[in-house]
Amino acid sequence: MSDGEMRPDLTSAAGVMTHLASGNERQRSAYRALKQSGLMELLAAYHPYPAGTVPIDIDVPGSDIDLLCEAEDLERFRAVVHQALGEMEGFQCTLVTRETGVSPYVVCSVSTGGWSVEIFAQSMPVRQQNAYRHMLVEWALLTHWGREGHKEIRRLKNKGMKTEPAFAYALGLNGDPYAELLNLADKSDEELADLVRSRPVTSEKSQPPL
């Protein structure tokens, strides 16, 4: 993204959908998959928010569409999703209650329009969920980096790195990359711009540690 372009507002589901609808070929394909499947409407009571790598244009072959949801009663959510989506191709749904350091969640998956869609729900507002906060800070960093940032993160992901570790590597951050990205999510846009200026990316970096 050039300095003269306005950054799309990805803080709401409506903003993300608008961005996807007018985006690149992959983003428009994801938009069609979500619209034609009716997933946004079927999950409307749970405030579905399209997240992940596709909206911020760092997806690679095999990337899926993520839908974050808020569900106070996770057991009820799983039952509702099973009833509404159970006949869709590739349907799977699991309630996870014991994972160290992570609040209980439900994760479901379906296939539609050539995409795998992962539905993730926790008993907290979407805006408080780590995946939401990660995506927005990653989007801010990419906006400040420009096209080279997108190229470098894709390069690292194609080498086998997960998204958050790829950002942490590009930024030279130490420690748990997921926690480090959450720390950056609390920074102002000006602070993120300063960080990016101090850590310019290049696609000629050495092989990342995998």
Short mmCIF file of N, CA, C and O in Angstrom, two decimals, residues 52-114:
data_model
loop_
_atom_site.label_atom_id
_atom_site.label_comp_id
_atom_site.label_asym_id
_atom_site.label_seq_id
_atom_site.Cartn_x
_atom_site.Cartn_y
_atom_site.Cartn_z
N GLY A 52 -7.77 -13.63 10.04
CA GLY A 52 -6.73 -14.46 9.43
C GLY A 52 -5.89 -13.72 8.41
O GLY A 52 -5.82 -12.49 8.39
N THR A 53 -5.27 -14.48 7.53
CA THR A 53 -4.29 -13.92 6.60
C THR A 53 -4.90 -13.36 5.32
O THR A 53 -4.29 -12.52 4.67
N VAL A 54 -6.10 -13.82 4.97
CA VAL A 54 -6.69 -13.38 3.70
C VAL A 54 -7.03 -11.89 3.71
O VAL A 54 -6.67 -11.17 2.77
N PRO A 55 -7.72 -11.37 4.73
CA PRO A 55 -8.04 -9.94 4.70
C PRO A 55 -6.81 -9.03 4.64
O PRO A 55 -6.89 -7.94 4.06
N ILE A 56 -5.69 -9.47 5.22
CA ILE A 56 -4.51 -8.61 5.23
C ILE A 56 -3.50 -9.00 4.14
O ILE A 56 -2.36 -8.53 4.14
N ASP A 57 -3.93 -9.87 3.22
CA ASP A 57 -3.18 -10.16 2.00
C ASP A 57 -1.80 -10.75 2.25
O ASP A 57 -0.81 -10.34 1.65
N ILE A 58 -1.75 -11.74 3.16
CA ILE A 58 -0.50 -12.48 3.35
C ILE A 58 -0.79 -13.98 3.32
O ILE A 58 0.00 -14.77 3.84
N ASP A 59 -1.92 -14.37 2.72
CA ASP A 59 -2.26 -15.78 2.63
C ASP A 59 -1.36 -16.48 1.63
O ASP A 59 -0.82 -15.86 0.70
N VAL A 60 -1.17 -17.76 1.85
CA VAL A 60 -0.36 -18.60 0.97
C VAL A 60 -1.20 -19.82 0.60
O VAL A 60 -2.28 -20.03 1.16
N PRO A 61 -0.78 -20.61 -0.37
CA PRO A 61 -1.56 -21.81 -0.72
C PRO A 61 -1.87 -22.65 0.51
O PRO A 61 -0.99 -22.94 1.32
N GLY A 62 -3.14 -23.01 0.66
CA GLY A 62 -3.56 -23.77 1.82
C GLY A 62 -4.11 -22.94 2.94
O GLY A 62 -4.67 -23.48 3.91
N SER A 63 -3.98 -21.61 2.86
CA SER A 63 -4.56 -20.75 3.89
C SER A 63 -6.07 -20.88 3.89
O SER A 63 -6.68 -21.08 2.83
N ASP A 64 -6.67 -20.74 5.07
CA ASP A 64 -8.13 -20.80 5.13
C ASP A 64 -8.70 -19.45 5.53
O ASP A 64 -7.97 -18.49 5.77
N ILE A 65 -10.02 -19.38 5.56
CA ILE A 65 -10.72 -18.19 6.04
C ILE A 65 -11.07 -18.44 7.49
O ILE A 65 -11.62 -19.49 7.84
N ASP A 66 -10.77 -17.50 8.36
CA ASP A 66 -11.12 -17.62 9.77
C ASP A 66 -12.34 -16.77 10.07
O ASP A 66 -12.43 -15.62 9.60
N LEU A 67 -13.26 -17.32 10.85
CA LEU A 67 -14.41 -16.55 11.34
C LEU A 67 -14.38 -16.60 12.85
O LEU A 67 -14.55 -17.65 13.46
N LEU A 68 -14.16 -15.45 13.48
CA LEU A 68 -14.16 -15.36 14.93
C LEU A 68 -15.56 -15.06 15.41
O LEU A 68 -16.26 -14.23 14.82
N CYS A 69 -15.98 -15.73 16.47
CA CYS A 69 -17.32 -15.55 17.01
C CYS A 69 -17.28 -15.37 18.53
O CYS A 69 -16.35 -15.83 19.20
N GLU A 70 -18.30 -14.72 19.05
CA GLU A 70 -18.50 -14.58 20.49
C GLU A 70 -19.67 -15.45 20.90
O GLU A 70 -20.78 -15.29 20.38
N ALA A 71 -19.43 -16.37 21.84
CA ALA A 71 -20.50 -17.26 22.30
C ALA A 71 -20.39 -17.44 23.81
O ALA A 71 -19.44 -18.06 24.30
N GLU A 72 -21.33 -16.91 24.53
CA GLU A 72 -21.30 -17.00 25.99
C GLU A 72 -21.37 -18.46 26.44
O GLU A 72 -20.67 -18.87 27.36
N ASP A 73 -22.22 -19.25 25.81
CA ASP A 73 -22.39 -20.66 26.14
C ASP A 73 -21.78 -21.48 25.00
O ASP A 73 -22.40 -21.65 23.95
N LEU A 74 -20.58 -22.00 25.22
CA LEU A 74 -19.88 -22.70 24.16
C LEU A 74 -20.53 -24.03 23.80
O LEU A 74 -20.53 -24.43 22.63
N GLU A 75 -21.08 -24.71 24.78
CA GLU A 75 -21.79 -25.96 24.49
C GLU A 75 -22.99 -25.69 23.59
O GLU A 75 -23.25 -26.43 22.63
N ARG A 76 -23.72 -24.64 23.90
CA ARG A 76 -24.87 -24.26 23.09
C ARG A 76 -24.42 -23.86 21.69
O ARG A 76 -25.06 -24.22 20.68
N PHE A 77 -23.34 -23.12 21.60
CA PHE A 77 -22.81 -22.71 20.30
C PHE A 77 -22.48 -23.93 19.45
O PHE A 77 -22.84 -23.99 18.27
N ARG A 78 -21.81 -24.89 20.05
CA ARG A 78 -21.46 -26.09 19.29
C ARG A 78 -22.71 -26.81 18.78
O ARG A 78 -22.74 -27.26 17.63
N ALA A 79 -23.73 -26.87 19.62
CA ALA A 79 -24.97 -27.53 19.21
C ALA A 79 -25.66 -26.78 18.08
O ALA A 79 -26.14 -27.38 17.11
N VAL A 80 -25.69 -25.46 18.18
CA VAL A 80 -26.33 -24.64 17.15
C VAL A 80 -25.59 -24.75 15.83
O VAL A 80 -26.20 -24.89 14.76
N VAL A 81 -24.27 -24.69 15.90
CA VAL A 81 -23.46 -24.78 14.68
C VAL A 81 -23.62 -26.16 14.04
O VAL A 81 -23.74 -26.28 12.81
N HIS A 82 -23.66 -27.19 14.86
CA HIS A 82 -23.85 -28.53 14.31
C HIS A 82 -25.19 -28.64 13.58
O HIS A 82 -25.28 -29.23 12.50
N GLN A 83 -26.23 -28.06 14.16
CA GLN A 83 -27.55 -28.11 13.53
C GLN A 83 -27.58 -27.29 12.24
O GLN A 83 -28.18 -27.71 11.24
N ALA A 84 -26.93 -26.12 12.26
CA ALA A 84 -26.98 -25.22 11.11
C ALA A 84 -26.03 -25.62 9.99
O ALA A 84 -26.34 -25.44 8.81
N LEU A 85 -24.88 -26.16 10.35
CA LEU A 85 -23.82 -26.38 9.36
C LEU A 85 -23.42 -27.84 9.20
O LEU A 85 -22.55 -28.16 8.38
N GLY A 86 -24.03 -28.71 9.98
CA GLY A 86 -23.59 -30.11 10.02
C GLY A 86 -23.61 -30.82 8.69
O GLY A 86 -22.88 -31.80 8.50
N GLU A 87 -24.44 -30.37 7.75
CA GLU A 87 -24.52 -31.02 6.44
C GLU A 87 -23.53 -30.45 5.43
O GLU A 87 -23.43 -30.95 4.31
N MET A 88 -22.79 -29.40 5.82
CA MET A 88 -21.84 -28.81 4.89
C MET A 88 -20.62 -29.72 4.73
O MET A 88 -20.25 -30.48 5.63
N GLU A 89 -20.00 -29.62 3.57
CA GLU A 89 -18.81 -30.42 3.27
C GLU A 89 -17.71 -30.18 4.29
O GLU A 89 -17.44 -29.03 4.67
N GLY A 90 -17.09 -31.27 4.75
CA GLY A 90 -15.94 -31.16 5.64
C GLY A 90 -16.25 -30.72 7.05
O GLY A 90 -15.33 -30.34 7.80
N PHE A 91 -17.52 -30.78 7.46
CA PHE A 91 -17.88 -30.26 8.78
C PHE A 91 -17.21 -31.04 9.90
O PHE A 91 -17.26 -32.26 9.96
N GLN A 92 -16.58 -30.30 10.81
CA GLN A 92 -16.03 -30.84 12.05
C GLN A 92 -16.21 -29.77 13.12
O GLN A 92 -16.16 -28.57 12.81
N CYS A 93 -16.39 -30.19 14.38
CA CYS A 93 -16.57 -29.21 15.44
C CYS A 93 -16.10 -29.80 16.76
O CYS A 93 -16.48 -30.92 17.11
N THR A 94 -15.29 -29.04 17.49
CA THR A 94 -14.70 -29.53 18.73
C THR A 94 -14.74 -28.44 19.80
O THR A 94 -14.46 -27.28 19.52
N LEU A 95 -15.07 -28.83 21.02
CA LEU A 95 -14.99 -27.95 22.18
C LEU A 95 -13.71 -28.27 22.92
O LEU A 95 -13.47 -29.42 23.30
N VAL A 96 -12.86 -27.26 23.11
CA VAL A 96 -11.58 -27.43 23.79
C VAL A 96 -11.64 -26.67 25.11
O VAL A 96 -11.78 -25.45 25.13
N THR A 97 -11.53 -27.39 26.21
CA THR A 97 -11.66 -26.75 27.53
C THR A 97 -10.36 -26.77 28.32
O THR A 97 -10.23 -26.04 29.31
N ARG A 98 -9.41 -27.59 27.91
CA ARG A 98 -8.17 -27.69 28.67
C ARG A 98 -6.96 -27.49 27.76
O ARG A 98 -6.41 -28.43 27.20
N GLU A 99 -6.60 -26.25 27.60
CA GLU A 99 -5.38 -25.93 26.86
C GLU A 99 -4.65 -24.86 27.65
O GLU A 99 -5.21 -23.79 27.94
N THR A 100 -3.46 -25.14 28.04
CA THR A 100 -2.70 -24.27 28.93
C THR A 100 -2.64 -22.83 28.42
O THR A 100 -2.23 -22.59 27.28
N GLY A 101 -3.05 -21.91 29.25
CA GLY A 101 -2.94 -20.49 28.93
C GLY A 101 -3.97 -19.97 27.95
O GLY A 101 -3.88 -18.81 27.53
N VAL A 102 -4.94 -20.79 27.56
CA VAL A 102 -5.94 -20.38 26.58
C VAL A 102 -7.34 -20.58 27.15
O VAL A 102 -7.62 -21.64 27.72
N SER A 103 -8.20 -19.59 27.02
CA SER A 103 -9.58 -19.72 27.46
C SER A 103 -10.28 -20.79 26.63
O SER A 103 -9.94 -20.99 25.46
N PRO A 104 -11.25 -21.51 27.21
CA PRO A 104 -11.97 -22.52 26.44
C PRO A 104 -12.51 -21.95 25.13
O PRO A 104 -12.86 -20.77 25.05
N TYR A 105 -12.58 -22.81 24.12
CA TYR A 105 -13.06 -22.35 22.82
C TYR A 105 -13.68 -23.51 22.05
O TYR A 105 -13.45 -24.68 22.36
N VAL A 106 -14.46 -23.14 21.06
CA VAL A 106 -14.99 -24.09 20.10
C VAL A 106 -14.35 -23.79 18.76
O VAL A 106 -14.28 -22.62 18.35
N VAL A 107 -13.89 -24.82 18.07
CA VAL A 107 -13.34 -24.64 16.73
C VAL A 107 -14.06 -25.60 15.79
O VAL A 107 -14.16 -26.79 16.07
N CYS A 108 -14.60 -25.05 14.73
CA CYS A 108 -15.33 -25.84 13.74
C CYS A 108 -14.74 -25.55 12.36
O CYS A 108 -14.16 -24.48 12.15
N SER A 109 -14.94 -26.46 11.43
CA SER A 109 -14.46 -26.22 10.08
C SER A 109 -15.46 -26.75 9.07
O SER A 109 -16.15 -27.74 9.32
N VAL A 110 -15.56 -26.03 7.96
CA VAL A 110 -16.38 -26.45 6.83
C VAL A 110 -15.64 -26.08 5.55
O VAL A 110 -14.69 -25.30 5.58
N SER A 111 -16.06 -26.65 4.44
CA SER A 111 -15.51 -26.29 3.14
C SER A 111 -16.61 -25.69 2.29
O SER A 111 -17.73 -26.22 2.25
N THR A 112 -16.31 -24.58 1.62
CA THR A 112 -17.29 -23.93 0.78
C THR A 112 -16.61 -23.04 -0.24
O THR A 112 -15.61 -22.37 0.07
N GLY A 113 -17.09 -23.07 -1.46
CA GLY A 113 -16.56 -22.19 -2.50
C GLY A 113 -15.08 -22.36 -2.76
O GLY A 113 -14.41 -21.39 -3.13
N GLY A 114 -14.56 -23.58 -2.56
CA GLY A 114 -13.15 -23.80 -2.77
C GLY A 114 -12.27 -23.40 -1.60
O GLY A 114 -11.04 -23.44 -1.69
#
